[in-house]
CSV table of C-alpha atoms in Angstrom, one decimal:
chain,number,residue,atom,x,y,z
Q,1,MET,CA,7.2,-10.2,17.9
Q,2,GLU,CA,6.9,-12.4,15.2
Q,3,GLN,CA,10.1,-12.2,12.5
Q,4,ALA,CA,8.8,-11.1,9.2
Q,5,ARG,CA,10.6,-13.6,6.2
Q,6,HIS,CA,13.4,-12.2,4.3
Q,7,TYR,CA,12.5,-11.4,0.5
Q,8,LYS,CA,14.2,-11.4,-3.3
Q,9,THR,CA,13.3,-7.6,-4.6
Q,10,ASN,CA,12.9,-5.6,-7.4
Q,11,ALA,CA,11.4,-2.3,-7.7
Q,12,PRO,CA,9.7,-1.1,-10.2
Q,13,ALA,CA,9.1,1.7,-11.6
Q,14,SER,CA,8.2,5.2,-11.1
Q,15,ALA,CA,4.5,6.0,-12.5
Q,16,ARG,CA,2.1,8.4,-12.1
Q,17,PHE,CA,-1.9,6.9,-10.9
Q,18,ASP,CA,-5.0,7.6,-10.9
Q,19,LEU,CA,-7.6,5.7,-9.0
Q,20,HIS,CA,-11.1,5.5,-9.3
Q,21,VAL,CA,-12.5,5.3,-5.7
Q,22,ASP,CA,-15.9,3.9,-4.3
Q,23,ARG,CA,-16.9,4.1,-0.7
Q,24,ARG,CA,-19.8,2.2,0.6
Q,25,ASP,CA,-20.3,3.3,4.0
Q,26,ALA,CA,-21.6,0.9,7.2
Q,27,ASP,CA,-24.9,2.1,6.5
Q,28,GLY,CA,-25.1,2.0,2.8
Q,29,THR,CA,-24.4,5.2,2.2
Q,30,LYS,CA,-22.0,5.5,-1.5
Q,31,TRP,CA,-20.1,8.6,-2.4
Q,32,GLN,CA,-17.2,8.3,-5.5
Q,33,GLY,CA,-14.3,9.9,-5.2
Q,34,VAL,CA,-10.9,10.0,-6.9
Q,35,ALA,CA,-7.2,9.6,-5.6
Q,36,ALA,CA,-3.6,9.7,-7.2
Q,37,MET,CA,-0.7,7.7,-6.4
Q,38,ALA,CA,2.9,8.9,-7.6
Q,39,TRP,CA,5.8,6.9,-6.7
Q,40,ASP,CA,9.0,7.9,-8.1
Q,41,ASN,CA,11.8,5.2,-7.8
Q,42,LYS,CA,15.1,6.6,-7.9
Q,43,GLY,CA,17.5,3.7,-7.6
Q,44,ASP,CA,18.5,3.7,-4.0
Q,45,SER,CA,15.6,6.7,-2.6
Q,46,TYR,CA,12.3,6.5,-3.4
Q,47,GLN,CA,9.3,8.8,-2.8
Q,48,LEU,CA,5.4,8.4,-2.6
Q,49,LYS,CA,2.3,10.1,-2.0
Q,50,LEU,CA,-1.5,8.7,-2.5
Q,51,GLU,CA,-3.8,11.4,-1.9
Q,52,VAL,CA,-7.4,10.8,-2.0
Q,53,GLY,CA,-10.4,12.9,-2.7
Q,54,LEU,CA,-13.7,13.8,-3.2
Q,55,SER,CA,-14.1,15.4,-7.4
Q,56,MET,CA,-16.6,18.8,-7.1
Q,57,LEU,CA,-17.7,20.8,-9.2
Q,58,ILE,CA,-14.8,23.0,-9.4
Q,59,THR,CA,-12.7,21.9,-7.3
Q,60,ARG,CA,-11.1,19.0,-5.2
Q,61,ILE,CA,-11.4,18.5,-1.2
Q,62,ASN,CA,-8.6,15.8,-0.3
Q,63,LEU,CA,-10.0,13.5,2.6
Q,64,LEU,CA,-6.7,11.7,3.0
Q,65,VAL,CA,-3.1,12.5,2.5
Q,66,LEU,CA,-0.2,9.7,2.6
Q,67,THR,CA,3.2,10.1,2.2
Q,68,SER,CA,6.8,7.9,2.7
Q,69,GLU,CA,9.9,8.3,1.9
Q,70,GLY,CA,13.3,6.6,2.7
Q,71,VAL,CA,15.6,4.1,1.0
Q,72,ILE,CA,15.9,1.2,-2.1
Q,73,ASP,CA,17.6,-1.9,-1.0
Q,74,ALA,CA,18.3,-5.8,-1.8
Q,75,SER,CA,15.4,-6.1,1.2
Q,76,GLY,CA,13.6,-3.8,-1.7
Q,77,ILE,CA,11.5,-0.4,0.4
Q,78,VAL,CA,13.1,1.1,3.3
Q,79,PRO,CA,10.5,3.6,5.0
Q,80,VAL,CA,12.1,5.8,7.0
Q,81,THR,CA,9.1,8.8,7.4
Q,82,ALA,CA,5.7,8.4,6.8
Q,83,THR,CA,2.9,10.6,6.9
Q,84,GLU,CA,-0.5,10.3,7.1
Q,85,LYS,CA,-3.2,13.4,6.8
Q,86,ARG,CA,-6.6,12.9,7.3
Q,87,LYS,CA,-9.4,15.6,6.6
Q,88,GLY,CA,-10.2,17.7,10.3
Q,89,ARG,CA,-7.2,16.4,11.6
Q,90,ALA,CA,-3.0,16.9,12.4
Q,91,GLN,CA,-0.9,15.2,10.6
Q,92,THR,CA,0.9,12.3,12.3
Q,93,ALA,CA,4.3,10.6,11.6
Q,94,THR,CA,5.9,7.3,11.9
Q,95,HIS,CA,9.5,7.4,11.4
Q,96,PHE,CA,11.2,4.1,10.8
Q,97,ASN,CA,15.1,4.2,12.3
Q,98,ARG,CA,16.9,1.2,11.3
Q,99,ASP,CA,20.3,1.9,12.4
Q,100,GLY,CA,18.6,2.1,16.5
Q,101,LYS,CA,16.0,-0.5,15.4
Q,102,VAL,CA,13.1,0.6,16.3
Q,103,ILE,CA,9.5,2.1,15.3
Q,104,THR,CA,8.7,5.6,16.2
Q,105,PHE,CA,5.3,7.6,15.8
Q,106,SER,CA,4.1,11.3,16.4
Q,107,ALA,CA,0.9,10.6,18.0
Q,108,THR,CA,2.3,8.1,21.0
Q,109,THR,CA,5.4,7.8,22.4
Q,110,ALA,CA,5.0,4.2,22.1
Q,111,THR,CA,7.9,2.2,20.0
Q,112,VAL,CA,8.5,-0.8,18.2
Q,113,PRO,CA,11.1,-2.5,17.6
Q,114,TRP,CA,12.3,-2.4,13.9
Q,115,GLN,CA,12.1,-5.5,11.7
Q,116,GLU,CA,14.2,-5.7,8.2
Q,117,GLY,CA,11.2,-5.4,5.9
Q,118,ALA,CA,9.3,-3.1,7.8
Q,119,GLN,CA,7.0,-1.0,6.0
Q,120,ASP,CA,4.4,2.1,6.2
Q,121,LYS,CA,0.7,2.0,4.2
Q,122,ALA,CA,1.3,3.4,1.6
Q,123,SER,CA,4.8,0.8,0.7
Q,124,VAL,CA,2.9,-1.9,1.3
Q,125,PRO,CA,1.4,-3.0,-2.0
Q,126,PHE,CA,5.2,-1.6,-4.2
Q,127,GLN,CA,6.5,-3.9,-1.3
Q,128,LEU,CA,4.5,-6.6,-2.6
Q,129,ALA,CA,5.3,-5.6,-6.3
Q,130,ALA,CA,8.7,-5.2,-5.2
Q,131,ILE,CA,9.0,-8.9,-4.5
Q,132,GLY,CA,6.5,-10.5,-7.3
Q,133,ARG,CA,8.7,-8.7,-9.7
Q,134,ALA,CA,11.6,-10.6,-8.0
Q,135,ASP,CA,10.5,-13.8,-8.0
Q,136,VAL,CA,6.8,-14.5,-7.9
Q,137,ASN,CA,6.7,-17.9,-6.3
Q,138,GLN,CA,7.0,-16.3,-2.8
Q,139,LEU,CA,4.1,-15.2,-3.6
Q,140,ALA,CA,3.1,-18.8,-2.3
Q,141,GLY,CA,2.1,-19.1,1.2
Q,142,ASN,CA,2.2,-16.7,4.1
Q,143,ILE,CA,3.6,-13.3,3.1
Q,144,ASP,CA,4.6,-11.4,6.4
Q,145,ILE,CA,5.4,-7.9,6.3
Q,146,LEU,CA,5.2,-5.2,9.7
Q,147,VAL,CA,3.1,-2.5,9.2
Q,148,GLY,CA,3.8,1.2,11.4
Q,149,GLU,CA,0.5,3.1,11.3
Q,150,GLU,CA,0.4,5.9,13.1
Q,151,ARG,CA,0.2,4.4,16.9
Q,152,GLU,CA,1.2,1.3,16.0
Q,153,ALA,CA,3.3,-1.7,14.3
Q,154,THR,CA,1.8,-4.9,13.5
Q,155,VAL,CA,2.5,-7.9,10.8
Q,156,PHE,CA,-0.1,-8.3,8.1
Q,157,ARG,CA,0.1,-11.6,7.2
Q,158,PHE,CA,-0.6,-11.6,3.6
Q,159,GLN,CA,-2.2,-14.8,1.3
Q,160,LEU,CA,-2.1,-15.5,-2.0
Q,161,VAL,CA,-6.0,-15.3,-3.1
Q,162,GLY,CA,-5.7,-16.4,-7.2
Q,163,GLU,CA,-5.0,-14.9,-10.5
Q,164,GLU,CA,-7.9,-12.7,-11.5
Q,165,GLU,CA,-9.2,-10.5,-14.2
Q,166,LEU,CA,-10.1,-6.9,-13.8
Q,167,ASP,CA,-12.0,-5.1,-15.3
Q,168,THR,CA,-10.9,-1.6,-15.5
Q,169,GLN,CA,-10.7,2.1,-17.9
Q,170,MET,CA,-7.6,0.7,-18.7
Q,171,GLY,CA,-8.8,-2.2,-20.6
Q,172,ARG,CA,-8.7,-5.9,-18.5
Q,173,LEU,CA,-6.0,-6.9,-16.5
Q,174,VAL,CA,-4.8,-10.2,-15.5
Q,175,THR,CA,-4.0,-10.1,-11.8
Q,176,TRP,CA,-2.5,-11.4,-9.1
Q,177,HIS,CA,-5.1,-11.2,-5.8
Q,178,LEU,CA,-3.7,-10.8,-2.3
Q,179,ARG,CA,-5.3,-10.5,0.8
Q,180,ARG,CA,-4.7,-9.6,4.4
Q,181,PRO,CA,-7.4,-11.1,6.3
Q,182,PRO,CA,-9.2,-9.8,9.4
Q,183,LYS,CA,-6.8,-11.2,12.6
Q,184,PRO,CA,-8.2,-11.5,15.6
Q,185,GLY,CA,-6.6,-8.9,17.9
Q,186,THR,CA,-4.9,-7.2,15.9
Q,187,TYR,CA,-6.6,-5.7,13.0
Q,188,SER,CA,-10.2,-5.8,12.1
Q,189,SER,CA,-10.5,-5.3,8.7
Q,190,GLN,CA,-10.0,-7.5,6.0
Q,191,LEU,CA,-7.5,-6.0,2.8
Q,192,ASP,CA,-7.1,-7.0,-0.3
Q,193,ILE,CA,-5.1,-5.7,-3.4
Q,194,TRP,CA,-4.2,-6.7,-6.9
Q,195,LEU,CA,-1.1,-6.9,-8.6
Q,196,ALA,CA,-0.8,-6.4,-12.4
Q,197,PRO,CA,2.6,-8.5,-14.0
Q,198,SER,CA,1.9,-7.3,-17.0
Q,199,MET,CA,2.4,-3.7,-15.7
Q,200,GLN,CA,5.9,-4.6,-13.5
Q,201,TRP,CA,3.3,-6.2,-10.8
Q,202,TYR,CA,1.8,-2.2,-9.6
Q,203,PRO,CA,-1.4,-2.5,-7.7
Q,204,VAL,CA,-4.1,-1.9,-9.7
Q,205,GLN,CA,-6.8,-1.8,-7.1
Q,206,ILE,CA,-6.8,-1.9,-3.6
Q,207,ARG,CA,-10.0,-2.4,-1.2
Q,208,ASN,CA,-11.0,-2.4,2.4
Q,209,THR,CA,-12.7,-4.0,4.4
Q,210,GLU,CA,-14.0,-2.4,7.5
Q,211,ALA,CA,-15.2,-4.5,10.7
Q,212,SER,CA,-18.5,-2.3,10.4
Q,213,GLY,CA,-19.2,-3.2,7.0
Q,214,ALA,CA,-18.1,-0.2,5.3
Q,215,LEU,CA,-16.1,-0.8,1.8
Q,216,THR,CA,-13.7,1.4,0.2
Q,217,THR,CA,-11.7,0.5,-3.6
Q,218,GLN,CA,-9.6,2.0,-5.1
Q,219,THR,CA,-9.1,1.1,-8.6
Q,220,VAL,CA,-7.0,2.4,-11.4
Q,221,THR,CA,-8.2,4.2,-14.6
Q,222,LYS,CA,-4.6,5.4,-15.9
Q,223,ILE,CA,-0.9,4.9,-15.5
Q,224,SER,CA,2.1,6.6,-16.7
Q,225,VAL,CA,5.4,4.7,-16.6
Q,226,ASN,CA,8.6,7.4,-16.5
Q,227,ASP,CA,11.4,4.9,-16.1
Q,228,ALA,CA,14.3,7.1,-14.7
Q,229,THR,CA,16.4,4.5,-12.9
Q,230,GLY,CA,17.6,2.5,-15.9
Q,231,LYS,CA,16.0,-1.0,-14.7
């Protein structure tokens, strides 16, 4: 497995995010929903939770819940455990064993060698934020991050698309747009993440484009910052 680069990091302060979700299925069907993301930076540890749901008149149906928890050190966010729960499916867990240098999965007996800088799906945008906050020049060139998912771990290669202005419910935000293009033989989807330098480099929009053409975009509508870390 190719080795990931090492980066200087500065993890952003704790915050709560409300997001609007736009989904277009491969057959053109469109639906909308809401997502809530809670990022708790406790200085030397963190907890992260993302809940994506459909908004109904009196209730909300959770379609996806991601959690991640671990430590924060010089290498940035260091996940220990990540979970994924999709509607109608059993929860899966991914375990990052730094001491044993191995990543294991509840959904399979396969293992993957652990690397410094390894992330899970929920923590990736915040690790990118930590890299940008520490030194924006690190976002030039390829940004390689080993990402543990439900059954495997692969190196995501992000590239800087450029600076873009996003229109959001919070107004117009200047962002840095990073993209992980599809990688033949590894992953077929494209992942785009927009970070806002004026707002601690928080991820303010995330888009997943599947090989089928299905598209899911999560755009921030509100950010509540709670800087309990003193950073």
